[in-house]
mmCIF file of C-alpha atoms and ligand atoms in Angstrom:
data_model
loop_
_atom_site.group_PDB
_atom_site.id
_atom_site.type_symbol
_atom_site.label_atom_id
_atom_site.label_comp_id
_atom_site.label_asym_id
_atom_site.label_seq_id
_atom_site.Cartn_x
_atom_site.Cartn_y
_atom_site.Cartn_z
ATOM 1 C CA MET E 1 82.466 105.232 78.351
ATOM 2 C CA HIS E 2 86.163 105.972 78.618
ATOM 3 C CA LEU E 3 87.795 106.103 82.039
ATOM 4 C CA LYS E 4 91.325 106.965 82.993
ATOM 5 C CA ILE E 5 92.930 106.522 86.399
ATOM 6 C CA VAL E 6 94.792 109.810 86.675
ATOM 7 C CA GLY E 7 96.069 109.167 90.208
ATOM 8 C CA SER E 8 96.346 105.749 91.834
ATOM 9 C CA ALA E 9 98.115 106.522 95.131
ATOM 10 C CA ALA E 10 96.546 107.331 98.491
ATOM 11 C CA GLY E 11 97.087 110.626 100.332
ATOM 12 C CA GLY E 12 100.753 111.617 100.260
ATOM 13 C CA GLY E 13 101.342 110.087 96.836
ATOM 14 C CA PHE E 14 104.121 107.693 95.951
ATOM 15 C CA PRO E 15 106.889 108.361 96.737
ATOM 16 C CA GLN E 16 105.647 110.538 99.595
ATOM 17 C CA TRP E 17 107.788 113.628 100.141
ATOM 18 C CA ASN E 18 109.029 112.644 103.613
ATOM 19 C CA CYS E 19 108.992 108.854 103.290
ATOM 20 C CA ASN E 20 112.180 106.833 103.411
ATOM 21 C CA PHE E 21 110.520 103.397 103.514
ATOM 22 C CA HIS E 22 112.074 101.040 100.964
ATOM 23 C CA LEU E 23 109.111 101.342 98.569
ATOM 24 C CA SER E 24 109.328 105.141 98.356
ATOM 25 C CA ARG E 25 113.096 104.837 97.986
ATOM 26 C CA ALA E 26 112.704 102.371 95.116
ATOM 27 C CA ALA E 27 110.152 104.619 93.385
ATOM 28 C CA ARG E 28 112.457 107.599 93.800
ATOM 29 C CA ASN E 29 115.398 105.629 92.419
ATOM 30 C CA GLY E 30 113.469 104.642 89.297
ATOM 31 C CA ALA E 31 113.202 100.899 90.000
ATOM 32 C CA GLU E 32 111.429 99.366 86.998
ATOM 33 C CA ASN E 33 109.145 97.202 89.161
ATOM 34 C CA VAL E 34 107.966 100.152 91.310
ATOM 35 C CA ARG E 35 106.086 102.912 89.483
ATOM 36 C CA PRO E 36 105.643 106.351 91.058
ATOM 37 C CA ARG E 37 102.005 107.326 91.473
ATOM 38 C CA THR E 38 100.122 110.564 92.011
ATOM 39 C CA GLN E 39 97.253 111.034 94.458
ATOM 40 C CA SER E 40 93.797 109.579 94.094
ATOM 41 C CA SER E 41 91.719 110.673 91.090
ATOM 42 C CA LEU E 42 89.745 109.233 88.180
ATOM 43 C CA ALA E 43 88.501 110.846 84.961
ATOM 44 C CA ALA E 44 85.594 109.669 82.818
ATOM 45 C CA SER E 45 83.879 110.722 79.616
ATOM 46 C CA ALA E 46 80.873 109.322 77.785
ATOM 47 C CA ASN E 47 80.940 111.643 74.765
ATOM 48 C CA GLY E 48 84.691 112.137 74.347
ATOM 49 C CA THR E 49 84.385 115.898 74.870
ATOM 50 C CA ASP E 50 83.124 116.496 78.388
ATOM 51 C CA TRP E 51 85.322 114.988 81.081
ATOM 52 C CA ILE E 52 84.276 114.419 84.667
ATOM 53 C CA VAL E 53 87.034 114.366 87.278
ATOM 54 C CA PHE E 54 86.263 112.210 90.290
ATOM 55 C CA ASN E 55 88.197 113.639 93.246
ATOM 56 C CA ALA E 56 90.459 116.649 92.884
ATOM 57 C CA SER E 57 93.837 115.573 94.216
ATOM 58 C CA PRO E 58 96.633 117.945 95.263
ATOM 59 C CA ASP E 59 98.465 116.622 92.174
ATOM 60 C CA LEU E 60 95.716 117.712 89.772
ATOM 61 C CA ARG E 61 97.816 120.274 87.949
ATOM 62 C CA GLN E 62 100.476 117.636 87.245
ATOM 63 C CA GLN E 63 97.769 115.105 86.350
ATOM 64 C CA ILE E 64 96.234 117.459 83.782
ATOM 65 C CA ALA E 65 99.697 117.997 82.304
ATOM 66 C CA ALA E 66 100.041 114.206 81.939
ATOM 67 C CA THR E 67 96.537 113.669 80.501
ATOM 68 C CA PRO E 68 95.837 115.207 77.051
ATOM 69 C CA GLU E 69 92.103 114.498 77.451
ATOM 70 C CA LEU E 70 91.986 117.006 80.319
ATOM 71 C CA GLN E 71 93.733 119.789 78.394
ATOM 72 C CA PRO E 72 92.066 122.397 76.147
ATOM 73 C CA CYS E 73 92.118 121.142 72.548
ATOM 74 C CA GLU E 74 93.673 123.279 69.802
ATOM 75 C CA SER E 75 90.357 124.556 68.421
ATOM 76 C CA ALA E 76 88.961 125.427 71.865
ATOM 77 C CA PRO E 77 88.536 129.041 73.063
ATOM 78 C CA LEU E 78 91.569 130.862 74.484
ATOM 79 C CA ARG E 79 90.544 130.005 78.006
ATOM 80 C CA SER E 80 88.714 126.695 78.293
ATOM 81 C CA SER E 81 88.832 123.210 79.726
ATOM 82 C CA PRO E 82 87.217 119.868 78.869
ATOM 83 C CA ILE E 83 86.642 119.365 82.617
ATOM 84 C CA ALA E 84 82.872 119.826 82.860
ATOM 85 C CA ALA E 85 82.476 118.759 86.466
ATOM 86 C CA VAL E 86 84.278 117.483 89.548
ATOM 87 C CA VAL E 87 82.588 114.863 91.714
ATOM 88 C CA LEU E 88 83.886 114.276 95.248
ATOM 89 C CA THR E 89 83.631 111.053 97.274
ATOM 90 C CA ASN E 90 84.748 112.580 100.574
ATOM 91 C CA ALA E 91 86.446 115.691 101.970
ATOM 92 C CA ASP E 92 89.898 114.192 102.554
ATOM 93 C CA VAL E 93 92.767 116.486 101.640
ATOM 94 C CA ASP E 94 93.828 114.121 98.877
ATOM 95 C CA HIS E 95 90.385 114.492 97.280
ATOM 96 C CA ILE E 96 89.620 118.207 97.603
ATOM 97 C CA ALA E 97 92.894 120.168 97.650
ATOM 98 C CA GLY E 98 93.137 120.028 93.844
ATOM 99 C CA LEU E 99 90.074 122.264 93.616
ATOM 100 C CA LEU E 100 92.400 125.109 94.541
ATOM 101 C CA SER E 101 94.243 124.570 91.233
ATOM 102 C CA LEU E 102 91.004 124.934 89.243
ATOM 103 C CA ARG E 103 90.717 128.685 89.776
ATOM 104 C CA GLU E 104 91.295 131.292 87.031
ATOM 105 C CA ARG E 105 87.576 131.896 86.536
ATOM 106 C CA GLU E 106 86.806 128.805 84.470
ATOM 107 C CA ARG E 107 83.268 127.488 84.730
ATOM 108 C CA PHE E 108 82.471 123.926 85.739
ATOM 109 C CA ALA E 109 80.307 122.247 88.374
ATOM 110 C CA ILE E 110 81.149 120.561 91.681
ATOM 111 C CA TYR E 111 79.058 117.618 92.883
ATOM 112 C CA ALA E 112 79.271 116.258 96.439
ATOM 113 C CA THR E 113 77.105 115.276 99.383
ATOM 114 C CA GLY E 114 75.758 117.969 101.700
ATOM 115 C CA ARG E 115 78.366 116.967 104.294
ATOM 116 C CA VAL E 116 81.255 117.448 101.856
ATOM 117 C CA LEU E 117 79.828 120.668 100.369
ATOM 118 C CA ALA E 118 79.673 122.028 103.928
ATOM 119 C CA VAL E 119 83.433 121.474 104.254
ATOM 120 C CA LEU E 120 84.023 123.580 101.128
ATOM 121 C CA GLN E 121 81.623 126.204 102.430
ATOM 122 C CA ASN E 122 83.241 126.367 105.881
ATOM 123 C CA ASN E 123 86.806 126.579 104.558
ATOM 124 C CA THR E 124 86.659 129.857 102.707
ATOM 125 C CA ILE E 125 89.924 129.293 100.840
ATOM 126 C CA PHE E 126 87.743 127.255 98.449
ATOM 127 C CA ASN E 127 86.096 130.519 97.413
ATOM 128 C CA VAL E 128 89.113 130.947 95.096
ATOM 129 C CA VAL E 129 86.926 128.711 92.931
ATOM 130 C CA ASP E 130 84.196 131.325 92.859
ATOM 131 C CA PRO E 131 80.826 129.729 93.706
ATOM 132 C CA ALA E 132 79.187 132.338 91.454
ATOM 133 C CA LEU E 133 80.947 130.702 88.494
ATOM 134 C CA VAL E 134 81.362 127.161 89.746
ATOM 135 C CA GLU E 135 78.052 125.878 90.972
ATOM 136 C CA ARG E 136 78.130 123.481 93.916
ATOM 137 C CA ARG E 137 75.467 120.825 93.472
ATOM 138 C CA GLU E 138 74.364 118.420 96.155
ATOM 139 C CA LEU E 139 74.428 114.709 95.381
ATOM 140 C CA ALA E 140 71.396 112.921 96.764
ATOM 141 C CA LEU E 141 72.162 109.505 98.225
ATOM 142 C CA ASN E 142 70.787 106.372 96.559
ATOM 143 C CA ALA E 143 69.475 108.309 93.584
ATOM 144 C CA THR E 144 70.679 108.612 90.009
ATOM 145 C CA THR E 145 72.118 112.029 89.251
ATOM 146 C CA PRO E 146 72.894 113.099 85.680
ATOM 147 C CA ILE E 147 76.146 115.062 85.673
ATOM 148 C CA LEU E 148 75.545 118.356 83.878
ATOM 149 C CA ASN E 149 78.072 120.936 82.758
ATOM 150 C CA TRP E 150 77.905 124.532 83.979
ATOM 151 C CA LYS E 151 75.308 125.328 81.305
ATOM 152 C CA GLN E 152 73.111 122.546 82.723
ATOM 153 C CA GLU E 153 73.694 120.453 79.597
ATOM 154 C CA GLN E 154 74.024 116.662 79.783
ATOM 155 C CA THR E 155 77.555 115.294 79.772
ATOM 156 C CA GLY E 156 76.271 111.763 79.169
ATOM 157 C CA ILE E 157 77.561 110.569 82.549
ATOM 158 C CA THR E 158 75.254 109.664 85.401
ATOM 159 C CA VAL E 159 76.235 108.700 88.922
ATOM 160 C CA GLU E 160 74.515 107.047 91.814
ATOM 161 C CA ALA E 161 76.014 108.023 95.158
ATOM 162 C CA PHE E 162 75.622 105.646 98.070
ATOM 163 C CA PRO E 163 77.018 105.803 101.598
ATOM 164 C CA VAL E 164 79.823 103.420 102.515
ATOM 165 C CA PRO E 165 81.401 102.808 105.917
ATOM 166 C CA GLY E 166 84.255 105.263 106.327
ATOM 167 C CA LYS E 167 85.534 108.128 108.395
ATOM 168 C CA VAL E 168 85.180 111.891 108.473
ATOM 169 C CA ALA E 169 88.189 113.730 106.983
ATOM 170 C CA LEU E 170 91.295 113.522 109.168
ATOM 171 C CA PHE E 171 91.391 117.300 109.709
ATOM 172 C CA LEU E 172 87.795 117.233 110.986
ATOM 173 C CA GLU E 173 88.130 114.370 113.452
ATOM 174 C CA ASP E 174 86.495 115.089 116.820
ATOM 175 C CA GLU E 175 88.669 113.458 119.503
ATOM 176 C CA THR E 176 85.830 113.711 122.038
ATOM 177 C CA LYS E 177 83.891 111.281 119.829
ATOM 178 C CA ALA E 178 86.689 108.721 119.486
ATOM 179 C CA ASP E 179 84.311 105.923 120.526
ATOM 180 C CA SER E 180 81.781 106.744 117.836
ATOM 181 C CA GLY E 181 83.806 107.278 114.678
ATOM 182 C CA PHE E 182 85.342 110.674 115.543
ATOM 183 C CA GLY E 183 82.170 112.473 114.498
ATOM 184 C CA THR E 184 81.651 110.584 111.241
ATOM 185 C CA GLU E 185 78.180 110.958 109.764
ATOM 186 C CA GLU E 186 76.362 109.565 106.770
ATOM 187 C CA GLY E 187 77.477 111.326 103.619
ATOM 188 C CA ASP E 188 81.085 111.764 104.758
ATOM 189 C CA THR E 189 82.214 108.890 102.527
ATOM 190 C CA ILE E 190 80.383 107.678 99.468
ATOM 191 C CA GLY E 191 80.831 105.146 96.721
ATOM 192 C CA LEU E 192 79.728 105.923 93.186
ATOM 193 C CA ARG E 193 78.130 103.900 90.439
ATOM 194 C CA ILE E 194 79.203 105.625 87.245
ATOM 195 C CA ALA E 195 77.285 104.957 84.047
ATOM 196 C CA SER E 196 76.760 106.532 80.656
ATOM 197 C CA ASP E 197 73.209 107.508 79.849
ATOM 198 C CA THR E 198 73.312 105.421 76.671
ATOM 199 C CA GLY E 199 75.010 102.247 77.839
ATOM 200 C CA GLU E 200 74.209 99.765 80.515
ATOM 201 C CA ALA E 201 77.806 99.263 81.716
ATOM 202 C CA ASN E 202 78.302 100.055 85.383
ATOM 203 C CA VAL E 203 81.552 101.115 86.930
ATOM 204 C CA PHE E 204 81.851 101.377 90.685
ATOM 205 C CA TYR E 205 84.350 103.817 92.150
ATOM 206 C CA ILE E 206 84.962 103.308 95.879
ATOM 207 C CA PRO E 207 88.382 104.708 96.833
ATOM 208 C CA GLY E 208 87.604 104.706 100.561
ATOM 209 C CA CYS E 209 85.652 101.970 102.335
ATOM 210 C CA ALA E 210 86.058 100.607 105.845
ATOM 211 C CA ARG E 211 83.810 97.528 105.637
ATOM 212 C CA ILE E 212 82.046 95.343 103.093
ATOM 213 C CA ASP E 213 78.548 94.216 103.979
ATOM 214 C CA ASP E 214 75.898 92.202 102.114
ATOM 215 C CA GLU E 215 74.227 95.373 100.857
ATOM 216 C CA LEU E 216 77.432 96.531 99.167
ATOM 217 C CA ARG E 217 78.092 93.044 97.801
ATOM 218 C CA ALA E 218 74.595 92.949 96.281
ATOM 219 C CA ARG E 219 75.050 96.390 94.766
ATOM 220 C CA LEU E 220 78.318 95.417 93.059
ATOM 221 C CA HIS E 221 76.953 92.219 91.564
ATOM 222 C CA ARG E 222 77.390 92.099 87.757
ATOM 223 C CA ALA E 223 79.306 95.371 87.526
ATOM 224 C CA ALA E 224 81.550 95.724 84.497
ATOM 225 C CA CYS E 225 84.322 97.233 86.580
ATOM 226 C CA LEU E 226 85.109 97.936 90.225
ATOM 227 C CA LEU E 227 87.741 100.438 91.345
ATOM 228 C CA PHE E 228 88.164 99.745 95.040
ATOM 229 C CA ASP E 229 90.050 100.967 98.106
ATOM 230 C CA GLY E 230 93.521 99.382 98.001
ATOM 231 C CA THR E 231 95.061 101.604 100.669
ATOM 232 C CA VAL E 232 96.669 98.862 102.743
ATOM 233 C CA TYR E 233 97.424 95.199 102.147
ATOM 234 C CA SER E 234 97.371 94.384 105.889
ATOM 235 C CA ASP E 235 95.533 96.334 108.553
ATOM 236 C CA ASN E 236 98.684 96.932 110.642
ATOM 237 C CA GLU E 237 101.206 97.452 107.829
ATOM 238 C CA MET E 238 102.041 101.044 108.776
ATOM 239 C CA ALA E 239 103.157 99.852 112.223
ATOM 240 C CA THR E 240 105.029 96.880 110.758
ATOM 241 C CA ALA E 241 106.795 99.228 108.356
ATOM 242 C CA GLY E 242 107.672 101.458 111.313
ATOM 243 C CA VAL E 243 106.238 104.597 109.723
ATOM 244 C CA GLY E 244 103.248 105.144 112.021
ATOM 245 C CA SER E 245 100.861 103.552 114.452
ATOM 246 C CA LYS E 246 97.532 103.912 112.652
ATOM 247 C CA THR E 247 95.770 100.840 111.346
ATOM 248 C CA GLY E 248 93.810 100.788 108.101
ATOM 249 C CA GLN E 249 90.606 100.567 110.151
ATOM 250 C CA ARG E 250 91.550 103.654 112.156
ATOM 251 C CA MET E 251 91.932 105.531 108.861
ATOM 252 C CA GLY E 252 88.636 104.231 107.468
ATOM 253 C CA HIS E 253 90.168 101.755 105.038
ATOM 254 C CA LEU E 254 89.595 98.022 104.749
ATOM 255 C CA HIS E 255 92.754 95.987 104.137
ATOM 256 C CA ILE E 256 93.139 93.786 101.049
ATOM 257 C CA SER E 257 94.414 90.503 102.542
ATOM 258 C CA GLY E 258 93.118 87.929 105.020
ATOM 259 C CA PRO E 259 89.758 86.270 105.562
ATOM 260 C CA ASP E 260 87.996 89.558 106.320
ATOM 261 C CA GLY E 261 89.879 91.621 103.719
ATOM 262 C CA SER E 262 88.423 93.040 100.509
ATOM 263 C CA MET E 263 89.930 90.327 98.282
ATOM 264 C CA ALA E 264 88.178 87.505 100.173
ATOM 265 C CA SER E 265 84.996 89.484 100.838
ATOM 266 C CA LEU E 266 84.503 90.212 97.141
ATOM 267 C CA ALA E 267 85.784 86.888 95.785
ATOM 268 C CA ASP E 268 82.373 85.515 94.819
ATOM 269 C CA ILE E 269 80.923 88.706 93.334
ATOM 270 C CA ALA E 270 80.474 88.675 89.564
ATOM 271 C CA VAL E 271 82.528 91.697 88.499
ATOM 272 C CA GLU E 272 84.301 91.636 85.143
ATOM 273 C CA ARG E 273 87.295 93.807 86.084
ATOM 274 C CA ARG E 274 88.445 94.625 89.599
ATOM 275 C CA ILE E 275 91.166 97.172 90.189
ATOM 276 C CA TYR E 276 92.774 98.457 93.377
ATOM 277 C CA VAL E 277 93.237 102.234 93.609
ATOM 278 C CA HIS E 278 94.131 104.702 96.415
ATOM 279 C CA ILE E 279 97.234 102.644 97.236
ATOM 280 C CA ASN E 280 99.268 103.776 100.247
ATOM 281 C CA ASN E 281 103.057 104.069 100.087
ATOM 282 C CA THR E 282 103.438 101.188 102.572
ATOM 283 C CA ASN E 283 101.421 98.706 100.482
ATOM 284 C CA PRO E 284 103.682 95.889 99.180
ATOM 285 C CA ILE E 285 101.575 95.537 95.983
ATOM 286 C CA LEU E 286 103.316 98.720 94.782
ATOM 287 C CA ASP E 287 106.262 96.432 94.009
ATOM 288 C CA GLU E 288 105.087 94.500 90.950
ATOM 289 C CA ARG E 289 107.483 91.658 91.807
ATOM 290 C CA SER E 290 106.336 91.264 95.420
ATOM 291 C CA PRO E 291 104.600 88.059 96.540
ATOM 292 C CA GLU E 292 101.639 90.220 97.625
ATOM 293 C CA ALA E 293 101.235 91.676 94.123
ATOM 294 C CA ALA E 294 101.302 88.130 92.757
ATOM 295 C CA VAL E 295 98.585 87.045 95.209
ATOM 296 C CA VAL E 296 96.390 90.003 94.252
ATOM 297 C CA ARG E 297 96.779 89.278 90.528
ATOM 298 C CA ARG E 298 96.140 85.549 91.061
ATOM 299 C CA ASN E 299 92.870 86.495 92.736
ATOM 300 C CA GLY E 300 91.745 88.364 89.635
ATOM 301 C CA TRP E 301 92.601 91.887 90.747
ATOM 302 C CA GLU E 302 94.523 94.463 88.741
ATOM 303 C CA ILE E 303 96.758 96.980 90.461
ATOM 304 C CA GLY E 304 95.801 100.488 89.360
ATOM 305 C CA TYR E 305 98.469 102.789 87.985
ATOM 306 C CA ASP E 306 98.493 106.361 86.710
ATOM 307 C CA GLY E 307 97.320 106.529 83.109
ATOM 308 C CA MET E 308 95.490 103.171 83.234
ATOM 309 C CA GLU E 309 92.570 103.216 80.808
ATOM 310 C CA ILE E 310 89.244 101.455 80.986
ATOM 311 C CA ARG E 311 86.921 101.402 77.982
ATOM 312 C CA LEU E 312 83.387 100.083 78.238
HETATM 313 C C1 MLT L 1 92.668 108.835 103.835
HETATM 314 O O1 MLT L 1 92.336 108.385 102.743
HETATM 315 O O2 MLT L 1 92.647 108.133 104.850
HETATM 316 C C2 MLT L 1 93.044 110.278 103.923
HETATM 317 O O3 MLT L 1 93.387 110.755 102.674
HETATM 318 C C3 MLT L 1 94.086 110.484 104.961
HETATM 319 C C4 MLT L 1 94.740 111.841 104.909
HETATM 320 O O4 MLT L 1 94.065 112.880 105.021
HETATM 321 O O5 MLT L 1 95.961 111.864 104.730
HETATM 322 MN MN1 MN L 2 92.706 109.385 100.944
#
């Protein structure tokens, strides 16, 4: 299996258009220790021909332009794409808005939970990706789903979707249910085990996760690779940076650092490669020379970047 992180930033990207925090400034100014990053997305292929895009970010057009594997090859038909399917892990803007760039009557398939498919159904702008051409297929939870192209042929990739603690998309939050997760229900946020139907290597892709429990720890045990929510380094870093008042928890994201953070919670899990993705523009690990980036690396984590490749 060949995987490519096509976008490693959280919603807003890095630098974010309206952000003047020192990290966005450094990225904008071309600092060599601070790489710009596009919004959250991953691509995978088991057969080298069919590519599955996990999360369709608002930067998808730019990401395709930067990723030859996602472009039509020279011998392909006049209108074609190697993107066989798009799989969604939630309905956040940074994970669905890119669907709007996949119009022009190209056929592929969309996979998501019933909750996320309902968001596409209820927001009719997504009909620009005509459901008559682009089939929307429901992902069952805790079951293995082979990802098929529009012709219902195997792509060689299978996924297992499982619910993880998280939050309903920001634009769907119900303020009257502030005490009970703003209306969050099972299926709003999932993690994925991605495998090829020939190999035994497991990759876990969990770009949004609010809590790590024993069940998740057990699931991840012996994975070849984990791509995990690296939104914030500290729960209150947005407030400390002065850019906003929301904590990581309020946004449905578990922080990296501290005794209850993802780094400590996953320290004793046998995972060969662990990589942070979905990194927010306030996260100090974006500066490769920061003490926080050094701590993360010392703890065996890699810091995801656009174009990063994983071969299993
Ligand atoms: C998130 O990951 O928390 C969302 O992408 C937030 C947002 O919609 O900006
Ligand atoms: Mn996001």
